[in-house]
GROMACS .gro file of C-alpha atoms in nm:
model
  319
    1UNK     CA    1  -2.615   1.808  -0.871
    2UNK     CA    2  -2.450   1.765  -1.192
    3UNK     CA    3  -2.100   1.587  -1.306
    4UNK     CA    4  -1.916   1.964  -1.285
    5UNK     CA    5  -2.094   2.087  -1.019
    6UNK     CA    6  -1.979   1.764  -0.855
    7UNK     CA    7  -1.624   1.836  -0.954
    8UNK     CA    8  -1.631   2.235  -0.863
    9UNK     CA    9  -1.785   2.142  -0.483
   10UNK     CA   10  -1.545   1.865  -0.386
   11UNK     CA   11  -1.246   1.846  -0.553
   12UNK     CA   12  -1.116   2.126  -0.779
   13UNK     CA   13  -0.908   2.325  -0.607
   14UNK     CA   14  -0.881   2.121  -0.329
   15UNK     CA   15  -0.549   1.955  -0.105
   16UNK     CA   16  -0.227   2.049  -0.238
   17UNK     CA   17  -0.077   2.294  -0.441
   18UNK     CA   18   0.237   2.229  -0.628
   19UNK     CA   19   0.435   2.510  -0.834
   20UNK     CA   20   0.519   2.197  -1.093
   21UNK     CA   21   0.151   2.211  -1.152
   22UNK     CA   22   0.123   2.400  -1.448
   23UNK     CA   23  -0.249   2.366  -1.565
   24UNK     CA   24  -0.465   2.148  -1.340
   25UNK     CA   25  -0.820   2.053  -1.296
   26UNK     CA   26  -1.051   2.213  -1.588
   27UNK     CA   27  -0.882   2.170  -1.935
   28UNK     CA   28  -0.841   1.877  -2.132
   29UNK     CA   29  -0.547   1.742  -2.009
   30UNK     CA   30  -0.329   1.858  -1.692
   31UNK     CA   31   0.041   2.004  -1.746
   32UNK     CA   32   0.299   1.942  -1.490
   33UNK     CA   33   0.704   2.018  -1.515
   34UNK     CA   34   0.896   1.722  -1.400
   35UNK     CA   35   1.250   1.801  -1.182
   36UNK     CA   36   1.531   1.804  -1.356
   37UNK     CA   37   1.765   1.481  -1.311
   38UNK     CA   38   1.404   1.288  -1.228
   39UNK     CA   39   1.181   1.060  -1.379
   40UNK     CA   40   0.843   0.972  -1.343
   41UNK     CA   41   0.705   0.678  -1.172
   42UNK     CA   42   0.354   0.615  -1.237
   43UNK     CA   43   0.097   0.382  -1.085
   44UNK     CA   44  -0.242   0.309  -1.125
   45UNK     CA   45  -0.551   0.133  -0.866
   46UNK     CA   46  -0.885   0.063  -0.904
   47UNK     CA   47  -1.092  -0.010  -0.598
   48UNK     CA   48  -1.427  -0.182  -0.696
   49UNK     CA   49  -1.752  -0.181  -0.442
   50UNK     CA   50  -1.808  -0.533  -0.344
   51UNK     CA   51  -1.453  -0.637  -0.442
   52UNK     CA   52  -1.192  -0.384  -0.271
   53UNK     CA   53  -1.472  -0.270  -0.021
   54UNK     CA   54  -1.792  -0.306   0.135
   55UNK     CA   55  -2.090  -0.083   0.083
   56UNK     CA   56  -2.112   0.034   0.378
   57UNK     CA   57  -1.729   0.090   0.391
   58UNK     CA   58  -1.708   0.434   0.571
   59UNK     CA   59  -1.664   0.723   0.263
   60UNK     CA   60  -1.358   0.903   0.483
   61UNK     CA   61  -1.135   0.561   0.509
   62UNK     CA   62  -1.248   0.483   0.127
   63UNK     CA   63  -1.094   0.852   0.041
   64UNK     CA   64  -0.810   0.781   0.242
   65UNK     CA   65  -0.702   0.432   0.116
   66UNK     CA   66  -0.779   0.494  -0.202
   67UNK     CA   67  -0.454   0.753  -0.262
   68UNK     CA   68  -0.298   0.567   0.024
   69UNK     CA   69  -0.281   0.250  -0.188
   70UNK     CA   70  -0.132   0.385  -0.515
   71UNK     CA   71   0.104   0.599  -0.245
   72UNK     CA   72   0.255   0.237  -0.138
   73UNK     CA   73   0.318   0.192  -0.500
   74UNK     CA   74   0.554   0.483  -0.524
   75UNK     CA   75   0.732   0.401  -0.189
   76UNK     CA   76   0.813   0.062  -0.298
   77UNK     CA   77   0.983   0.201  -0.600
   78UNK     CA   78   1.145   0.476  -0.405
   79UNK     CA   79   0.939   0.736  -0.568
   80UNK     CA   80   0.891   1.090  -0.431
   81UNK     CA   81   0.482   1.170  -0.460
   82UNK     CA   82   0.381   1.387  -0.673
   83UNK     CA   83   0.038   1.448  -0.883
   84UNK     CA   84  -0.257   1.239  -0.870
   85UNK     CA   85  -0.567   1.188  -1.125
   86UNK     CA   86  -0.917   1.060  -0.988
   87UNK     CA   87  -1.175   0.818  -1.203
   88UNK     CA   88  -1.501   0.816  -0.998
   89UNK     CA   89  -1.794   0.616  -1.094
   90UNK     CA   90  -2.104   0.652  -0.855
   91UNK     CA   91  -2.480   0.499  -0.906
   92UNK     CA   92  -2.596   0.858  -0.744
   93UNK     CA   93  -2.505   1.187  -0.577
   94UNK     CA   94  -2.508   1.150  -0.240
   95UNK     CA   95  -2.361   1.489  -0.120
   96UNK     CA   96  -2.282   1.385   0.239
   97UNK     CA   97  -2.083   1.063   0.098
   98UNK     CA   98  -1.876   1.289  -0.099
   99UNK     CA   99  -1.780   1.543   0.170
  100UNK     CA  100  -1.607   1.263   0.368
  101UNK     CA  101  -1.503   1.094   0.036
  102UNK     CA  102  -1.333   1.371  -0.074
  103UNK     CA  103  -1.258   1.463   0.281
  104UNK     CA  104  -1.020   1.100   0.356
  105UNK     CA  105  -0.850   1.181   0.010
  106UNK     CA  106  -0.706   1.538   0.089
  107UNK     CA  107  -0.615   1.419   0.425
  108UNK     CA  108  -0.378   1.180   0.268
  109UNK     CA  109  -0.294   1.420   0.003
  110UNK     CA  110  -0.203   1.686   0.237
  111UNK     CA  111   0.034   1.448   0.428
  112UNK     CA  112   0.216   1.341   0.145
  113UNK     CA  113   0.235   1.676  -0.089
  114UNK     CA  114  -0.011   1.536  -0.375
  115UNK     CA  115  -0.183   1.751  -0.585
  116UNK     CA  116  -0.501   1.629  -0.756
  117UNK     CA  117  -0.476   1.708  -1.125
  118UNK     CA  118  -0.764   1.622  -1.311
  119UNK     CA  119  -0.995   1.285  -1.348
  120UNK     CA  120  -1.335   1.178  -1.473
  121UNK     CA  121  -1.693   1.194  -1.288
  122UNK     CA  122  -1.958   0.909  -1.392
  123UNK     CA  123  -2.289   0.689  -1.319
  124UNK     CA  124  -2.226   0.374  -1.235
  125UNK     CA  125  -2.142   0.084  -1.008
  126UNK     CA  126  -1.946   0.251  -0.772
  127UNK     CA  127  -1.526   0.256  -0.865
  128UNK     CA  128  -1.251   0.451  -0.781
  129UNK     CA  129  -0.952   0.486  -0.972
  130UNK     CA  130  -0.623   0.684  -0.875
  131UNK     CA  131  -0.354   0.707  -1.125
  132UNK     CA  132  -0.067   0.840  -0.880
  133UNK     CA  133   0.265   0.993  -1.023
  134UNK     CA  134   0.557   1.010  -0.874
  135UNK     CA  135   0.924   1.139  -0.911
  136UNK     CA  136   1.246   0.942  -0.845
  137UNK     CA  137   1.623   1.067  -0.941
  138UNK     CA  138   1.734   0.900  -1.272
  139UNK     CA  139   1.873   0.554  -1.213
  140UNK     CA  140   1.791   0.553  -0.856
  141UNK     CA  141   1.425   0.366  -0.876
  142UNK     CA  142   1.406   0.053  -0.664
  143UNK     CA  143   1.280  -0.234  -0.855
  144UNK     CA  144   1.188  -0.627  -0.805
  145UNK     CA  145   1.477  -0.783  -1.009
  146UNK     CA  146   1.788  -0.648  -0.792
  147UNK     CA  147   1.804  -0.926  -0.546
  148UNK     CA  148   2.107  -1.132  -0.548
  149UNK     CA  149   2.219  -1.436  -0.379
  150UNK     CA  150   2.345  -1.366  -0.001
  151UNK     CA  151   2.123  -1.064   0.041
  152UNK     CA  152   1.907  -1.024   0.343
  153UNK     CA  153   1.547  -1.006   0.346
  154UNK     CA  154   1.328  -0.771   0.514
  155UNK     CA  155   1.000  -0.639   0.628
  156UNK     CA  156   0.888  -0.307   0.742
  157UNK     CA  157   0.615  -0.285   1.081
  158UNK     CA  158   0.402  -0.562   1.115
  159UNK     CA  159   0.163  -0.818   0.887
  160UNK     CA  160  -0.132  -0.970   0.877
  161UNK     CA  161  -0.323  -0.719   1.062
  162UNK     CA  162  -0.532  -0.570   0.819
  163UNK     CA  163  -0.652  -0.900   0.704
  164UNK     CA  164  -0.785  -0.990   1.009
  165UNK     CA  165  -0.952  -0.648   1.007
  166UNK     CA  166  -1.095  -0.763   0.741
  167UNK     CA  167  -1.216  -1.065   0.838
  168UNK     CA  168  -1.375  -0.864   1.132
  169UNK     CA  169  -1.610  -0.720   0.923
  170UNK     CA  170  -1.684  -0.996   0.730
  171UNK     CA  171  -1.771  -1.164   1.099
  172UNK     CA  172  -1.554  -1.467   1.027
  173UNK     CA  173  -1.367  -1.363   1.373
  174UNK     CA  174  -1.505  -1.269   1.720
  175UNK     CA  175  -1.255  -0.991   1.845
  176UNK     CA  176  -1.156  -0.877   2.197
  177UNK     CA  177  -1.300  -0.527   2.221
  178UNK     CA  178  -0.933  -0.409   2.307
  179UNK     CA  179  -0.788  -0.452   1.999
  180UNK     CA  180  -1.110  -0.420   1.790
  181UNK     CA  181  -0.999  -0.025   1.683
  182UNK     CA  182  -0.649  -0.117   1.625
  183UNK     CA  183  -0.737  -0.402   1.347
  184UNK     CA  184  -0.967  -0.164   1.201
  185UNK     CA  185  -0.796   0.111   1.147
  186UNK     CA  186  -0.484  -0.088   1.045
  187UNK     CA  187  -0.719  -0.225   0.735
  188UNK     CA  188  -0.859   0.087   0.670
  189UNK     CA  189  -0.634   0.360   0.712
  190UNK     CA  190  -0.255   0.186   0.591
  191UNK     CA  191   0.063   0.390   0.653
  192UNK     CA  192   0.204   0.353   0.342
  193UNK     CA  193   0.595   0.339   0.383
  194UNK     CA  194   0.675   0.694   0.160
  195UNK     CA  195   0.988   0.812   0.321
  196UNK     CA  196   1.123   0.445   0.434
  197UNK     CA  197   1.126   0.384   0.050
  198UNK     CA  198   1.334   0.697  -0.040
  199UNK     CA  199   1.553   0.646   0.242
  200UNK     CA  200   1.615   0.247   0.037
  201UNK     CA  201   1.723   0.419  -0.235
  202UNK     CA  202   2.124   0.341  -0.336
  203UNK     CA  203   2.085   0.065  -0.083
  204UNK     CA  204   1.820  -0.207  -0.144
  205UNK     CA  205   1.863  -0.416  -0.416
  206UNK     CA  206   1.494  -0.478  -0.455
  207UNK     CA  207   1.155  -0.413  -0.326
  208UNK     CA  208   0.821  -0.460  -0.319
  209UNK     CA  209   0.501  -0.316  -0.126
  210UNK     CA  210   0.343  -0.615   0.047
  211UNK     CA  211  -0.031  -0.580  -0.089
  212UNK     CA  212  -0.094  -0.960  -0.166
  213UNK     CA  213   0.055  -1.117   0.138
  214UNK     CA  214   0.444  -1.214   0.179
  215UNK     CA  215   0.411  -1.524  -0.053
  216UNK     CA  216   0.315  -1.385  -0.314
  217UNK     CA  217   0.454  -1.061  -0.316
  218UNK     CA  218   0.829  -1.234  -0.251
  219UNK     CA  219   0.776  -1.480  -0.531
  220UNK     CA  220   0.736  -1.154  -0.731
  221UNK     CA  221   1.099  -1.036  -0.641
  222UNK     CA  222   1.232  -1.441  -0.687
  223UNK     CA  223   1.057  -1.421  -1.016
  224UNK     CA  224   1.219  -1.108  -1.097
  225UNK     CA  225   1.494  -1.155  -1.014
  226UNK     CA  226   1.563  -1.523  -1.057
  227UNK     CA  227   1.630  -1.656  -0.736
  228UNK     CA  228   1.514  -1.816  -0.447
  229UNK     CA  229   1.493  -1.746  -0.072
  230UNK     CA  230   1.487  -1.869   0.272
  231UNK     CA  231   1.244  -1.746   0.529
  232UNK     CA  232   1.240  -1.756   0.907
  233UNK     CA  233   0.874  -1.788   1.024
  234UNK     CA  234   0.961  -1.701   1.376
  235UNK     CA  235   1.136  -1.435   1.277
  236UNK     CA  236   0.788  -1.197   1.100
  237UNK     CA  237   0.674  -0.953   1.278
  238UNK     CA  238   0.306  -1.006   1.450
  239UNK     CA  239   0.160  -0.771   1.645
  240UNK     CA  240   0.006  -0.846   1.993
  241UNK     CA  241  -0.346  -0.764   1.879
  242UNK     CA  242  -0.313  -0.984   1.599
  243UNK     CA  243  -0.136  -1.330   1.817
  244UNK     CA  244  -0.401  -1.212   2.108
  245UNK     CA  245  -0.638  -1.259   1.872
  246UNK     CA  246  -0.623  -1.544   1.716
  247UNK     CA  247  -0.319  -1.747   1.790
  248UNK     CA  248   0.016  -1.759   1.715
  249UNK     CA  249  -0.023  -2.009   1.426
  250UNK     CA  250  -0.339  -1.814   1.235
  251UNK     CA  251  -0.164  -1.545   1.356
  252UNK     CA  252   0.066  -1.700   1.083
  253UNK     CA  253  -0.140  -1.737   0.844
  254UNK     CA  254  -0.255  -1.401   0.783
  255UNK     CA  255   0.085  -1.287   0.795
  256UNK     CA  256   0.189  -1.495   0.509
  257UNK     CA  257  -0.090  -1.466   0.317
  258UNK     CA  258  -0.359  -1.197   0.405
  259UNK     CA  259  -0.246  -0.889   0.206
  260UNK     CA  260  -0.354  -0.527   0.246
  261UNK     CA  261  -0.042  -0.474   0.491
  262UNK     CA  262   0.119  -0.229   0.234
  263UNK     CA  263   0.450  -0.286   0.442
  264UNK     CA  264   0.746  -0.270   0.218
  265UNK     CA  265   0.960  -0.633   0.131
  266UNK     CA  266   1.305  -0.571   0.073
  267UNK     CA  267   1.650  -0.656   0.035
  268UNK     CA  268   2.032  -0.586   0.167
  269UNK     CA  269   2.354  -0.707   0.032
  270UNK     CA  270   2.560  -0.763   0.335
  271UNK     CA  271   2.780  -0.489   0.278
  272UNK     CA  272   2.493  -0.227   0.318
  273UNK     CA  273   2.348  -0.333   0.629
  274UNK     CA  274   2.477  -0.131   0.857
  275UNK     CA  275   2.332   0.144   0.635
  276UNK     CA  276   2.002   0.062   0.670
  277UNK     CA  277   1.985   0.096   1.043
  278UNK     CA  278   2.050   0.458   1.027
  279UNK     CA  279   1.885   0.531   0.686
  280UNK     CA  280   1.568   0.370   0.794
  281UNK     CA  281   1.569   0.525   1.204
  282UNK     CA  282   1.531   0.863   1.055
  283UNK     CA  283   1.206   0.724   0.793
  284UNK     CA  284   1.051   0.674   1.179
  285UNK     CA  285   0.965   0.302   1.103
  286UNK     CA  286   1.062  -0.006   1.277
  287UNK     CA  287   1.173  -0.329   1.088
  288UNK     CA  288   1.270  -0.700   1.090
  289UNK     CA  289   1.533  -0.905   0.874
  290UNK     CA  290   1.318  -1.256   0.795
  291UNK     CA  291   1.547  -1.411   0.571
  292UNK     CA  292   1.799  -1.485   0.297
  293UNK     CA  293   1.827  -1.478  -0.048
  294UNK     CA  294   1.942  -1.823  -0.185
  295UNK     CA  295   1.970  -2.015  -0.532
  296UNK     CA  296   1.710  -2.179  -0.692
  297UNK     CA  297   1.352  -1.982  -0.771
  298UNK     CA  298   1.153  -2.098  -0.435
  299UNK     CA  299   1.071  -1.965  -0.126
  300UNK     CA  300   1.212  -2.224   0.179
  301UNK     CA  301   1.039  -2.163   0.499
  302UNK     CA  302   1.162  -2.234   0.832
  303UNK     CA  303   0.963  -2.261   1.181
  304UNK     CA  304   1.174  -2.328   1.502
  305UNK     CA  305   1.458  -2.416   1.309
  306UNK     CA  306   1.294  -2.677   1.105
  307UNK     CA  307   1.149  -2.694   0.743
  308UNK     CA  308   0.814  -2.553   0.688
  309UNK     CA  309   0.586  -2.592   0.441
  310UNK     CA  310   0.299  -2.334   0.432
  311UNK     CA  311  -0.056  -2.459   0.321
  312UNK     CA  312  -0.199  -2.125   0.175
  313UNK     CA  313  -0.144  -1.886  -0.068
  314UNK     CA  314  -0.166  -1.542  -0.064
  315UNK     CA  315  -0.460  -1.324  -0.294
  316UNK     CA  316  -0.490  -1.352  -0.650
  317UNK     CA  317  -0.702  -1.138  -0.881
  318UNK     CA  318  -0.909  -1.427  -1.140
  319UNK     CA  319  -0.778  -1.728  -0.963
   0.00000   0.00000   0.00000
């Protein structure tokens, strides 16, 4: 099978069709009509075999995380999904790897009205890039540097979970069958937080996905915003597979600083808190105030009411 065969099979005219699609997959370039009073958000993710995944990484979850990624990227910023363009770089054509490749991408597509719009097919190591796109109303994007002193920090479902899926399959932990699916599933197919992020919009001051782990992905916002916060340890959400697991203080750990949660970080002023409670029931997703906003440029932790001082750091690309 050759590189437009390849293309023709299993991905043009595939997942969804948008009428702001003007020309798609098959020219040189694809033409889309942004709405009017929007702007486009755009974000791009490259997943690397033997870096961002295994080898033997099943090809559905691959297809699947790798939109579902770049999708977290949009809700953080409020963004409304949109188009999508895929980079694909494979050492061979295996046909049945592609089906569910191609397969896990369109599911996620489907779900969250994108429309694949063009890309590139090639031999190599194998690589997949998505550059998503996504459309937000003019002055209305949430960003990083919005956080003030006072405001409140919070968290959307629960962290650390797909770390320790991780570490699962790298069999650095021993699992109880019971929760064995949950983990795995939680690391390989995220929920990335689309609608909770539109529903932020007008009332966060900042956000961020949480794809690094909580420490570094909140010294993002501090950085960008110039300012410094105080968090309640006891007060981030674990899940009971996670503290069955492995203990309340690794538990912890991965929480803090395991990444691959692609739970949105944000935060409140005061006067908009009551807001969020009814903006964020009707997103469907459940979530947790952990903190403060403070002075300085910092994060202060606190565990049972006393100072805490964390020793890890969450993931860093070249460090």
């Amino acid at each position: 099978m050759k590189e437009f065969q390849l293309i023709e099979q299993f991905f043009k005219n595939k997942g969804q069709k948008r009428r702001d699609v003007m020309l798609g997959i098959g020219d040189d370039c694809a033409l889309v009509q942004p709405a009017d009073g929007k702007v486009i958000a755009i974000s791009c993710d490259t997943l690397v075999e033997g870096v961002h995944f295994f080898a033997d990484m099943p090809a559905h979850a691959l297809g699947y995380k790798s939109l579902a990624v770049n999708l977290s990227d949009l809700a953080a910023m409020g963004a409304e999904p949109a188009w999508m363009t895929l980079a694909l770089s494979l050492p061979d054509v295996n046909q049945q790897w592609l089906a569910d490749f191609s397969s896990g991408l369109f599911e996620a597509a489907e779900y969250y009205g994108v429309a694949l719009v063009g890309g590139d097919t090639t031999r190599g190591p194998r690589c997949i890039n998505v550059t998503i796109n996504g459309q937000v109303p003019k002055g209305k994007a949430l960003k990083r540097s919005g956080a003030k002193i006072g405001d409140w920090v919070f968290v959307t479902g629960s962290l650390g979970d797909s770390a320790l899926g991780l570490d699962m399959l790298r069999n650095k932990q021993v699992i109880k069958p019971e929760h064995k699916e949950y983990l795995l599933n939680r690391h390989y197919y995220p929920t990335p937080r689309v609608l909770a992020g539109q529903a932020l919009r007008g009332l966060a001051s900042s956000a961020i996905d949480l794809s690094d782990g909580l420490v570094s992905d909140l010294s993002h916002i501090l950085k960008a915003s110039n300012v410094g916060a105080v968090i309640d340890a006891n007060a981030i959400p674990l899940s009971s597979s996670l503290t069955e697991s492995v203990g309340a203080e690794q538990a912890l750990a991965y929480a803090l600083t395991g990444g691959e949660d692609y739970e949105l970080l944000f935060t409140v002023p005061e006067a908009q808190r009551g807001a969020i409670d009814t903006a964020l029931l009707h997103a469907g997703v459940k979530f947790v105030k952990i903190g403060q906003i403070c002075s300085g440029n910092k994060i202060k932790f606190t565990l049972d009411g006393q100072p805490f001082t964390p020793e890890f750091k969450g993931f860093e690309h070249f460090s």
